[in-house]
């Protein structure tokens, strides 16, 4: 079994390639849940759903999140009532949140509900929420006035993740980030076994601070990864200092990390022995080796599933 630490869009693309190299039933994804939120009373798990929809072949290729061929009747009606419509929940996507919310209210755990949803979508990989305890990413804006000008009601507040990411379009600088609840959080059901038993451990090309950071903020997960450091292969999501999608590059810089494959390597070096970096960053390879990691240079930009498949092969070879 291959166990992969996973965020949303980048991870889902990588996993779609990985299941072309090994049987989907041999893949376990430990998925970030620190972006999860309750909105309109619904339990929303964006990264789990992004992985599920892409592996089901139902993803929306324009957005990277949500479902293809979506309609927006409910959001339109909600907006007309003056309800919160900044976080766009499509009509079909809403069914996922209704199902999850109902099952959680019946006492099922998030891991169980996730297994049910993946099975209903015919997705054969095993997706494990990193934790069933609430771990939530929160960010402090650098310029309160900037936030106040964009969304007055967020003025002076520490931002919940989706307020930062979606409501403010990750366009405001931040001075700090924390994973609220991580100190006391236990790994989700099956996570420790999946990390312990895996033949190979992979870190998907996901945001180091927003997607991978929360997973390794759970102490038992960090300890197990460190113990298996030799077997951990990570893919840099930064190419030539830039993120393919999302705020990883400027967020790294704002929080005092170099915005480059080397900056990612410094974050991962305590618990990962191998980094895969893009050809555009070949000049970084020596520096990455000097922080104590092996470095493999390959094309990492997943333009399509063929490129993702190639990258998955490189990553699996790098682990041997
Ligand atoms: N991202 C957006 O940029 N705007 C949205 O309105 C939005 C809605 C949304 C609904 C369901 C879902 O599962 C994801 C959604 N996302 C949206 C994506 C999501 O907030 C982020 O991509 C992740 O949390 C970051 O990995």
Short mmCIF file of C-alpha atoms in Angstrom, two decimals, residues 205 208 235-245 248-249 259-262 264 275-282 284 298-303 311:
data_model
loop_
_atom_site.label_atom_id
_atom_site.label_comp_id
_atom_site.label_asym_id
_atom_site.label_seq_id
_atom_site.Cartn_x
_atom_site.Cartn_y
_atom_site.Cartn_z
CA UNK A 205 2.29 18.50 -4.35
CA UNK A 208 3.09 23.04 2.53
CA UNK A 235 6.87 16.57 -4.27
CA UNK A 236 7.49 20.33 -4.22
CA UNK A 237 4.33 22.24 -5.15
CA UNK A 238 6.46 25.30 -5.94
CA UNK A 239 7.97 25.53 -9.41
CA UNK A 240 10.46 28.31 -10.12
CA UNK A 241 9.37 29.95 -6.87
CA UNK A 242 5.70 30.08 -7.83
CA UNK A 243 2.59 28.10 -6.91
CA UNK A 244 0.67 26.47 -9.78
CA UNK A 245 -2.56 27.42 -8.02
CA UNK A 248 1.50 28.98 -1.39
CA UNK A 249 4.20 31.27 -2.79
CA UNK A 259 9.27 30.80 -1.46
CA UNK A 260 11.03 28.05 -3.41
CA UNK A 261 11.55 24.31 -3.60
CA UNK A 262 14.40 24.86 -1.10
CA UNK A 264 9.67 23.58 1.04
CA UNK A 275 12.29 15.66 -2.52
CA UNK A 276 11.11 15.65 -6.12
CA UNK A 277 11.55 19.09 -7.66
CA UNK A 278 10.76 20.46 -11.08
CA UNK A 279 13.27 20.71 -13.91
CA UNK A 280 12.92 24.48 -13.68
CA UNK A 281 14.46 24.23 -10.20
CA UNK A 282 17.37 21.94 -11.12
CA UNK A 284 18.25 24.12 -6.29
CA UNK A 298 11.70 15.73 -13.01
CA UNK A 299 8.84 17.45 -14.82
CA UNK A 300 6.32 18.06 -12.02
CA UNK A 301 3.70 20.29 -13.65
CA UNK A 302 0.59 18.13 -14.14
CA UNK A 303 -0.87 19.62 -17.33
CA UNK A 311 5.18 12.15 -12.02
#
